[in-house]
XYZ file of C-alpha atoms in Angstrom:
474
model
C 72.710 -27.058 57.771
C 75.201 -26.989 55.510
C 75.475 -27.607 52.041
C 76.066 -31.544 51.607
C 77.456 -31.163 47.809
C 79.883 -30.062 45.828
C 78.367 -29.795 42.421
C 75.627 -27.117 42.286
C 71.987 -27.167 40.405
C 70.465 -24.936 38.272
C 67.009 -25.080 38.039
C 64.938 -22.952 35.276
C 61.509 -21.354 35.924
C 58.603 -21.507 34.714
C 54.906 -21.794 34.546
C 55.346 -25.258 36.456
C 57.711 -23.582 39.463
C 56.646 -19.808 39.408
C 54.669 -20.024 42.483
C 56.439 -19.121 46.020
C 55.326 -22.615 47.396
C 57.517 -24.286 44.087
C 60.162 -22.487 44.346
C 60.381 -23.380 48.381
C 60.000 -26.516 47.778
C 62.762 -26.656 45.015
C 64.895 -25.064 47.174
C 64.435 -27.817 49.781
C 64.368 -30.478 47.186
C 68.317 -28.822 46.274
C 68.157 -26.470 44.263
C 71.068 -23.640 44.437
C 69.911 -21.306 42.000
C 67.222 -20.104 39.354
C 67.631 -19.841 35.518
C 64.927 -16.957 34.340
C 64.625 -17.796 31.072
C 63.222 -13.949 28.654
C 63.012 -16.158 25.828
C 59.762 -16.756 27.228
C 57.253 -14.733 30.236
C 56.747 -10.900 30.593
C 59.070 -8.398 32.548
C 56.219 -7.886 35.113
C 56.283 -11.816 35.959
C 60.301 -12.249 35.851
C 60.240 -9.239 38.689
C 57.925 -11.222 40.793
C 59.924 -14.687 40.534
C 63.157 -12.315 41.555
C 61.378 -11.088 44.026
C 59.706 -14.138 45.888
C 63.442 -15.817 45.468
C 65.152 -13.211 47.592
C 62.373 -12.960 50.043
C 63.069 -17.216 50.189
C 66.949 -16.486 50.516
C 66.268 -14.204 53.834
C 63.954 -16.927 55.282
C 66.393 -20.060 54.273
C 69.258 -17.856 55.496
C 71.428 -18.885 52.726
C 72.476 -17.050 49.491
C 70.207 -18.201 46.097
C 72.204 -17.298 42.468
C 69.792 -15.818 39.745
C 70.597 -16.028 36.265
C 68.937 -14.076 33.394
C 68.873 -15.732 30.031
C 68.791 -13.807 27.161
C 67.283 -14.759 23.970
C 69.658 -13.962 21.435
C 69.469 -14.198 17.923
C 66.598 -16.680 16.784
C 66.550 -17.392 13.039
C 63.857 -18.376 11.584
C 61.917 -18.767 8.412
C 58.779 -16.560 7.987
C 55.242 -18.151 7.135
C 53.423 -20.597 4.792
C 50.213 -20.376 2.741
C 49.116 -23.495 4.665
C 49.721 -24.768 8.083
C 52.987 -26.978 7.047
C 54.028 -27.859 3.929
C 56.195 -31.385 2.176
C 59.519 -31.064 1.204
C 60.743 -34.065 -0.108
C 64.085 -35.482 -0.869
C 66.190 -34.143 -3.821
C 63.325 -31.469 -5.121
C 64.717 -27.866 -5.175
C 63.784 -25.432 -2.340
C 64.582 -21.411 -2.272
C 64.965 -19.257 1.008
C 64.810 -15.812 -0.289
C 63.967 -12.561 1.539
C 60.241 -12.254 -0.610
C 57.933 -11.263 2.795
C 54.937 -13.394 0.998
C 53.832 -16.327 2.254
C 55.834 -19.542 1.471
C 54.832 -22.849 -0.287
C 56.532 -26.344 -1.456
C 59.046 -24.481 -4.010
C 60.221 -21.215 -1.547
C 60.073 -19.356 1.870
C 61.270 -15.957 2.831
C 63.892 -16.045 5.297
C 64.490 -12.485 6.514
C 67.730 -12.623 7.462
C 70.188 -10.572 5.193
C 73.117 -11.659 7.235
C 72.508 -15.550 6.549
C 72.700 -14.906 2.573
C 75.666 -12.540 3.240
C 77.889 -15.224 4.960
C 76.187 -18.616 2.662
C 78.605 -20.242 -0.033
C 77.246 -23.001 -2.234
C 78.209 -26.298 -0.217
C 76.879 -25.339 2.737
C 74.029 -27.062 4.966
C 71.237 -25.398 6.445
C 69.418 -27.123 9.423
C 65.623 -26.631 9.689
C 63.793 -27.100 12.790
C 66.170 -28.529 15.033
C 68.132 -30.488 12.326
C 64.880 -32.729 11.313
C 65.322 -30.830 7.927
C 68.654 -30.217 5.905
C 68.989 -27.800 2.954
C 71.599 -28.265 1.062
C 72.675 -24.753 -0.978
C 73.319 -24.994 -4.931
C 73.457 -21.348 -5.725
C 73.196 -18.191 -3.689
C 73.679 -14.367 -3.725
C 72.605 -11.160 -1.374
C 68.680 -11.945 -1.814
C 68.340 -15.863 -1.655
C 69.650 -19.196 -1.948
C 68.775 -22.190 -4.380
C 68.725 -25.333 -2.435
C 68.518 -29.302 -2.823
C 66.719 -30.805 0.211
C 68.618 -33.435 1.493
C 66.562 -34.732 4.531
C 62.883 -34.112 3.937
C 60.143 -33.840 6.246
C 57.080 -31.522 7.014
C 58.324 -27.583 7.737
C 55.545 -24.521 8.871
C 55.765 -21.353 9.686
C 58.664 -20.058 11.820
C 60.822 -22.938 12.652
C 64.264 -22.311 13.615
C 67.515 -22.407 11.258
C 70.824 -23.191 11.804
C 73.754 -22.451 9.666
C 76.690 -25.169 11.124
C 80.199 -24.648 10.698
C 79.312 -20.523 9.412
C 80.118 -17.270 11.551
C 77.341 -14.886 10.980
C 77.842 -10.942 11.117
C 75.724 -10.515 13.739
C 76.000 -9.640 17.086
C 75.065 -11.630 20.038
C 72.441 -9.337 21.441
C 69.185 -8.022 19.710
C 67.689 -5.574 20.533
C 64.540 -7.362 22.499
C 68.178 -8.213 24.810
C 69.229 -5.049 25.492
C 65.416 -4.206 26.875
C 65.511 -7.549 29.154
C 69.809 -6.816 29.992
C 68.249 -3.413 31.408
C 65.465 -4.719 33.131
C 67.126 -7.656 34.501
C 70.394 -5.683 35.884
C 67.652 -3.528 37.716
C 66.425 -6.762 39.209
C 69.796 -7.124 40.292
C 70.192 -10.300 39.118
C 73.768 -12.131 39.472
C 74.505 -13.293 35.804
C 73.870 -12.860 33.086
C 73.762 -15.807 30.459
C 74.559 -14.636 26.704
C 73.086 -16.796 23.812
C 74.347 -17.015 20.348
C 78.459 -16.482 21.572
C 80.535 -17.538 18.328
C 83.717 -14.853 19.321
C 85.248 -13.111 22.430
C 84.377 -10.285 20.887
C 80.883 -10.930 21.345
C 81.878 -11.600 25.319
C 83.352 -7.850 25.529
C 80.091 -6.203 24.084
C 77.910 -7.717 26.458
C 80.322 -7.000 29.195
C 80.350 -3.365 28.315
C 76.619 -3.516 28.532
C 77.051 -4.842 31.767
C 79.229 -2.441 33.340
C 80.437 -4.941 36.141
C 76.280 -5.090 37.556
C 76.240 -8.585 37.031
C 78.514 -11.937 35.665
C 78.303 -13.178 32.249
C 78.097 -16.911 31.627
C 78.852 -17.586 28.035
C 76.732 -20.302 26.379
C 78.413 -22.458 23.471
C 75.819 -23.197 21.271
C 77.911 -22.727 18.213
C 80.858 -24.924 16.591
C 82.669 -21.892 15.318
C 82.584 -20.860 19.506
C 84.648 -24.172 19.372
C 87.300 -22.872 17.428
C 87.864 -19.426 19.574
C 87.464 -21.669 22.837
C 90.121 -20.430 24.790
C 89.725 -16.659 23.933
C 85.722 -16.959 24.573
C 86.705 -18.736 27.947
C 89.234 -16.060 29.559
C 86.606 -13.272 28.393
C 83.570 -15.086 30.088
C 83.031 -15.404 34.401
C 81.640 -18.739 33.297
C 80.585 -21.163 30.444
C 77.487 -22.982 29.564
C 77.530 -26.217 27.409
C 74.071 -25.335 25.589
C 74.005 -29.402 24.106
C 70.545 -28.765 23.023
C 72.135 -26.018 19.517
C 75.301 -27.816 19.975
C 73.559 -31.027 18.676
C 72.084 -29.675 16.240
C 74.815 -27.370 14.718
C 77.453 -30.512 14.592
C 77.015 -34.474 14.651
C 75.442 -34.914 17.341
C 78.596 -37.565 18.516
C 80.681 -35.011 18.815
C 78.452 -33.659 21.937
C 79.961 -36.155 24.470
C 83.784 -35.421 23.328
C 83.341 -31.119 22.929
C 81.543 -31.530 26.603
C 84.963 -32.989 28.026
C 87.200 -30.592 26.023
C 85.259 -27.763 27.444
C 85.158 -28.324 31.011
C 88.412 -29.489 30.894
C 89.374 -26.169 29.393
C 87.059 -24.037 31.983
C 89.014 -26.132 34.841
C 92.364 -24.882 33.302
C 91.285 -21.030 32.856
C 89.435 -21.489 36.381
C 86.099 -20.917 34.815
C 82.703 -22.290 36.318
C 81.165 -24.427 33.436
C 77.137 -25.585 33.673
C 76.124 -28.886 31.793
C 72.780 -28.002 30.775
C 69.739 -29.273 28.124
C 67.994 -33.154 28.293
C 69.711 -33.941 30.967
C 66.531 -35.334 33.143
C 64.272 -35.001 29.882
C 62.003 -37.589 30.556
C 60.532 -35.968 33.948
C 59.008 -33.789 32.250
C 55.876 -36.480 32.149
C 57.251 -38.795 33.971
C 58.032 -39.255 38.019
C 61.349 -41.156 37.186
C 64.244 -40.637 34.572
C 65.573 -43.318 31.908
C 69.117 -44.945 33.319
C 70.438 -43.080 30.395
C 69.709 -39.958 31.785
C 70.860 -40.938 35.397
C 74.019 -41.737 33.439
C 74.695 -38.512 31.551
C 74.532 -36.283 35.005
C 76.692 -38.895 36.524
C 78.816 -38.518 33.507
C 79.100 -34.407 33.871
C 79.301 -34.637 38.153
C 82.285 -36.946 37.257
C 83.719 -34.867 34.480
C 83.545 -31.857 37.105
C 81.059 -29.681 36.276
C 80.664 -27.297 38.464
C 76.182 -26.988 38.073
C 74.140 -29.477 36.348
C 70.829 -27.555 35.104
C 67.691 -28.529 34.640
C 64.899 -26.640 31.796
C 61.770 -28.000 30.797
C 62.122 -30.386 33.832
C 61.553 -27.381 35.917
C 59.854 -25.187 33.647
C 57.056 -26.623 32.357
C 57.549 -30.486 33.550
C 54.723 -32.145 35.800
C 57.179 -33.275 38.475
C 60.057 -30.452 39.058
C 60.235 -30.798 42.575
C 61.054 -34.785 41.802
C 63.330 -33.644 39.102
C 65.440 -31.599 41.608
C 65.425 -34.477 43.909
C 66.550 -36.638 41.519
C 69.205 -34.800 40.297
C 70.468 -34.129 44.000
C 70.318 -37.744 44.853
C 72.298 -38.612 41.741
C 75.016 -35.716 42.584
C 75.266 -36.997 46.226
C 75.886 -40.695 45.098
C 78.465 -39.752 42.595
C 80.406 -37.762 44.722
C 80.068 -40.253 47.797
C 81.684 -42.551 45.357
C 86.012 -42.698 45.986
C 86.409 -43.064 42.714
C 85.408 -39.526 41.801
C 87.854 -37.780 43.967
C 90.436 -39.858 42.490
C 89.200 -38.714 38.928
C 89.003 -35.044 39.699
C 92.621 -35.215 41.203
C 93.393 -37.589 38.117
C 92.673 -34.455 35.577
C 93.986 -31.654 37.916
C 96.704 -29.682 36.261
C 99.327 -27.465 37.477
C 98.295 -23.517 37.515
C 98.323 -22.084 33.462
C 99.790 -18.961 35.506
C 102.720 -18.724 37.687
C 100.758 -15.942 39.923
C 100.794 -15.567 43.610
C 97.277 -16.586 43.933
C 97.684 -19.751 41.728
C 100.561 -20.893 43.229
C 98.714 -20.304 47.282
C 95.253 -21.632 45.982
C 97.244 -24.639 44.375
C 99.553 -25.198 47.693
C 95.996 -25.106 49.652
C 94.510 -28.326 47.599
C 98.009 -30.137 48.411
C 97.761 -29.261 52.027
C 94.165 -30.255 52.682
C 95.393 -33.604 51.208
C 98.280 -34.351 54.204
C 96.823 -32.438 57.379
C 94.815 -34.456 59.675
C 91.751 -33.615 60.511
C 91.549 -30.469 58.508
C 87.869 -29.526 57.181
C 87.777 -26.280 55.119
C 89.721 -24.196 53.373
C 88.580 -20.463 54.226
C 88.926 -18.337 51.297
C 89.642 -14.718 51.787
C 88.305 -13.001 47.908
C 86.533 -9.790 47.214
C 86.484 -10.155 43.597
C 85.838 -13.460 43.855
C 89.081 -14.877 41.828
C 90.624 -16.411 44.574
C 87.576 -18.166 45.265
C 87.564 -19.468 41.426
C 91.549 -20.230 41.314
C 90.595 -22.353 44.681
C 87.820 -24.083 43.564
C 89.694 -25.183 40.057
C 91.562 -27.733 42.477
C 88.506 -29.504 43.529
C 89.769 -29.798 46.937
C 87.855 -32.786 49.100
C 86.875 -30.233 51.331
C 84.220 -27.543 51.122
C 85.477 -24.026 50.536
C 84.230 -21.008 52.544
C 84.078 -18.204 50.599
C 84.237 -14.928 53.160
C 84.009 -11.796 50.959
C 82.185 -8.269 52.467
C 80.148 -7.938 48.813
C 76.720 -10.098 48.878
C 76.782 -9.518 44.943
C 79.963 -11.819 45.136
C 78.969 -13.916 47.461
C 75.463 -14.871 45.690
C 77.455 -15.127 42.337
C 79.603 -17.624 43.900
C 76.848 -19.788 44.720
C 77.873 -21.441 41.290
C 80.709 -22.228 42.033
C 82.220 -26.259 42.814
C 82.635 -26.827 46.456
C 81.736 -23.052 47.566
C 79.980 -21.896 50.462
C 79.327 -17.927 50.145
C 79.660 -15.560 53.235
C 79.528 -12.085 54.171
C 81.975 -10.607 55.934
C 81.863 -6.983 55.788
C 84.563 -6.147 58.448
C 87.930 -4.229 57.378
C 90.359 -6.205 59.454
C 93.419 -4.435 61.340
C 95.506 -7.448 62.186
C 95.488 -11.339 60.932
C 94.017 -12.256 63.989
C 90.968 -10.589 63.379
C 91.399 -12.358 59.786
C 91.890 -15.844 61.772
C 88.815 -15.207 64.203
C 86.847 -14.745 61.410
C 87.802 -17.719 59.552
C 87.012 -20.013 62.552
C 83.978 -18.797 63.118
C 82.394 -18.774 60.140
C 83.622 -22.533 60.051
C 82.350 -23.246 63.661
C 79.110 -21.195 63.396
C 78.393 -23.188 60.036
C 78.921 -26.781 61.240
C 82.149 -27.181 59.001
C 84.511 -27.416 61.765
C 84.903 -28.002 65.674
C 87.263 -28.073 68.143
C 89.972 -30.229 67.589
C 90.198 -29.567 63.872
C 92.312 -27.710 61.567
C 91.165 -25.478 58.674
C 93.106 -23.707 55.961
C 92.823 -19.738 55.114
C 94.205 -18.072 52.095
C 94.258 -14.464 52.092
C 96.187 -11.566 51.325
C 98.702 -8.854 53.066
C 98.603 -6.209 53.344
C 95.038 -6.528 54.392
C 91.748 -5.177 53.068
C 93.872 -4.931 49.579
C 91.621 -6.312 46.211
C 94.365 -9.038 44.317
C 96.430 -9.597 46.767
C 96.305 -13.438 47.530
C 99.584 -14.408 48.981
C 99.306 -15.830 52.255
C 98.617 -19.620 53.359
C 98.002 -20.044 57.074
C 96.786 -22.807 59.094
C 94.633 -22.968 62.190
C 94.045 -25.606 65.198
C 90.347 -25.300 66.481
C 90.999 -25.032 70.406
C-alpha cells in the first residue's frame, strides 16, 4: 500500500518501544522512521534496535530512516553537600571551578570555556530556565552572581548560557565513540546537538566521510544568527524547541519555527519539528487540543517530519501517540486549504540551475495536466529529489535512485516515496519503462494516467538534471 501522507514521523526509541513487537506496531500505527537517541542506552542495545528495524523493513517491504542522536555538549553544574539546596531571590551565588561539593553561597561548574566567553550582564539559565543567574563579576576561574529567579537547584542540572557562543566544539568526545559505532550500524543520519556555526556542520561532516546525512539541530539563538550558512552546510535541520525555549523567550519559539522552515524550504532542506509536541501522551491515551494544534500548526507550516520523544520513548501509550499524530497529519493535509498555503509560501528557485529550474517546471505541470499522479524523480545523490520536494507538489514523488543508502535517507523527505533502481539505462525508454512501472507496480498510477519524470542526459551521469518528460499510461 502506499504511503497515504506527505509529511513524515519521527518516532524516538526507547525503553517503552525497544521491543520488535513495538516497533511493528509503530510502524503500522505510521511511523516512517526511528530517532536512537545515545544520550541515553548502551551501544550493545542501540545495535539490537538497528537491527530488529531493518529485519522489519525487509518484512514491511518498504524502506525505514534511522537517525542517531548525539549527545553533544551537556553543561552542567557539579554536586551539592545536600540533596538540593535554596537559592533565593537577590542573595549572591558563585559558579567557580572549586571540584568540592556546593552549598547555598557557591557550586563548581567545570566548564573553563563558560567563564572564558561570560561578561558581567549576562544570564545564566539553571535547570531548564526554572533558575536565572544573573553575573556581577567574573574572570577565568568563576563568576559572582545575583539570583534573579530563585528556586530549589541539586546536583548536576543543566546550564544554559543564552545569547553567548561558547569555544567549544559540537562533538565530545563520548560523540565521536557513538559517531563510530553508529556509522558501523549504518545508520542514515546523523543528528548533531549543540550547532551554534557552520563550522561546527563541516567538522562533523568530515567525521562523517559521506557514511551517513547530518541533520543539524538548532538549539541555540546564536545558530539563529548564522541561519543561512548552518542551513546550506546541513542535509537537514531540526527545530530542537525544547533548548530553544529555554535559551530565548520562550514567544519567540512560534515565530523562529516559521523563519526556519521557511528558510529550509528556500535552501531545499528537510526540516523536523520536534520536542512537546504530543507531551501529554506520555500518561495519557489522548493529547490536549493545544497539542493537536501545534502539529497541525507545523504540517501546515510544511514541515517535512513531525517527531515524537518521550511520547515514544518512555510514554505509556506510543503506539496511540503515533496514531494520533498520523490521524492529525492525514486531516490537515485532506484539508484544501493546506495546499493552497503551501503553494501560498512557495518561492521561485534561490538558484537559476538546471535542476531548479526542471524540478520547479515539474510542480507547475502537475498543476495543469489532467489526470497526472506522480512525478518520477530520477536522483542518485538525492538533490533532485530535495529541489523537487521544496515545491510541495500535490502529488507524491517517486524517488528511483540505484543507492538504498539514498533511498532510506530520503524517507524524510515531504511527499517522497524511495525506490531502488539499480539498472544503468542505455536509452530513455528504458528510463520511461522504469518510471511507469514503479508507478503502476506501487498503486500510484494506472492506465489512463499521466505521470511526470525528471531526469538527466546523458544518462547514468551524477548532477545532471535537465530533462522534463511526460508519459500517458496505455
Amino acid at each position: 500500500m502506499p504511503t497515504d501522507t506527505h509529511t513524515k514521523i519521527l518516532a524516538t526509541i526507547g525503553p517503552s518501544s525497544a521491543t520488535r513487537e513495538q516497533l511493528e506496531k509503530l510502524i503500522d500505527a505510521g511511523a516512517d522512521a526511528f530517532r536512537v537517541n545515545f544520550s541515553h542506552g548502551t551501544h550493545a542495545e542501540h545495535k539490537q534496535r538497528v537491527k530488529i528495524i531493518r529485519q522489519l523493513e525487509k518484512e514491511k517491504g518498504r524502506f525505514i530512516s534511522i537517525l542517531a542522536d548525539l549527545q553533544g555538549p551537556k553543561l552542567r553544574v557539579g554536586t551539592f553537600k545536600e540533596d538540593k539546596v535554596l537559592l533565593k531571590e537577590g542573595q549572591t551565588f558563585t559558579l567557580d571551578m572549586d571540584p568540592e561539593p556546593g552549598d547555598d553561597k557557591r557550586v563548581c561548574l567545570p566548564h573553563k570555556e563558560i567563564f572564558e566567553a561570560l561578561k558581567p550582564g549576562d544570564d545564566l539559565l539553571v535547570n531548564d530556565g526554572y533558575i536565572v543567574l544573573n553575573v556581577k563579576s567574573c574572570d577565568k576561574k568563576q563568576a559572582v552572581t545575583k539570583v534573579k529567579v530563585g528556586g530549589y537547584i541539586s546536583s548536576h542540572k543543566g546550564v544554559n548560557l543564552p545569547n553567548t557562543q561558547l569555544n567549544i566544539s559540537a562533538i565530545t568526545e563520548k560523540d565521536r565513540e557513538d559517531l563510530a559505532f553508529a556509522l558501523k550500524l549504518g545508520v542514515d543520519w546523523i543528528g548533531l546537538s549543540f550547532v551554534q556555526r557552520a563550522e561546527d556542520v563541516r567538522e562533523a561532516k568530515k567525521l562523517i566521510g559521506g557514511k551517513a546525512w547530518v541533520i543539524s539541530k538548532l538549539e541555540k539563538p546564536s545558530a539563529i544568527d548564522d541561519l543561512d550558512a548552518i542551513i546550506q552546510e546541513s542535509d537537514a535541520i531540526m527545530v530542537a524547541r525544547g533548548d530553544l525555549g529555554v535559551e530565548c523567550p520562550i514567544q519567540n519559539v512560534p515565530v523562529l519555527q516559521k523563519k526556519i522552515v521557511a528558510a529550509c524550504r528556500k535552501y531545499a532542506r528537510p526540516v523536523i519539528i520536534a520536542t512537546q509536541m504530543l507531551e501529554s501522551m506520555i500518561n495519557n491515551p489522548t493529547p490536549t487540543r493545544a497539542e493537536v494544534s501545534d502539529v497541525a500548526t507545523a504540517v501546515y507550516d510544511g514541515a517535512d517530519t513531525v517527531m515524537l520523544s518521550a511520547e515514544t520513548a518512555a510514554g505509556k501509550y506510543p503506539t496511540e501517540a503515533v496514531q494520533m499524530m498520523h490521524k492529525i497529519v492525514r486531516q490537515v493535509e485532506g484539508d484544501p486549504l493546506f495546499f493552497e498555503l503551501t503553494q501560498a509560501s512557495r518561492r521561485r528557485p534561490c538558484n537559476s540551475g538546471e535542476a531548479d529550474a526542471i524540478t520547479f517546471a515539474a510542480s507547475e505541470l502537475s498543476c495543469v495536466l489532467k489526470n497526472v499522479k506522480a512525478i518520477v524523480s530520477y536522483t542518485t545523490s538525492g538533490l533532485t529529489t530535495f529541489l523537487t520536494a521544496r515545491e510541495r507538489p500535490y502529488l507524491p514523488v517517486l524517488a528511483l535512485t540505484p543507492d538504498i543508502a539514498v533511498a532510506r535517507r530520503l524517507v524524510l523527505v515531504w511527499g517522497v516515496r524511495p525506490f531502488v533502481n539499480k539498472k544503468s539505462f542505455k536509452s530513455f525508454d528504458h528510463v520511461e519503462d522504469s518510471a511507469v512501472k514503479a508507478a503502476v507496480d506501487n498503486g500510484y498510477a494506472k492506465s489512463g494516467d499521466h505521470i511526470i519524470i525528471t531526469a538527466g542526459f546523458p544518462l547514468n551521469v551524477k548532477g545532471r538534471t535537465n530533462m522534463l518528460h511526460t508519459v500517458y499510461i496505455k
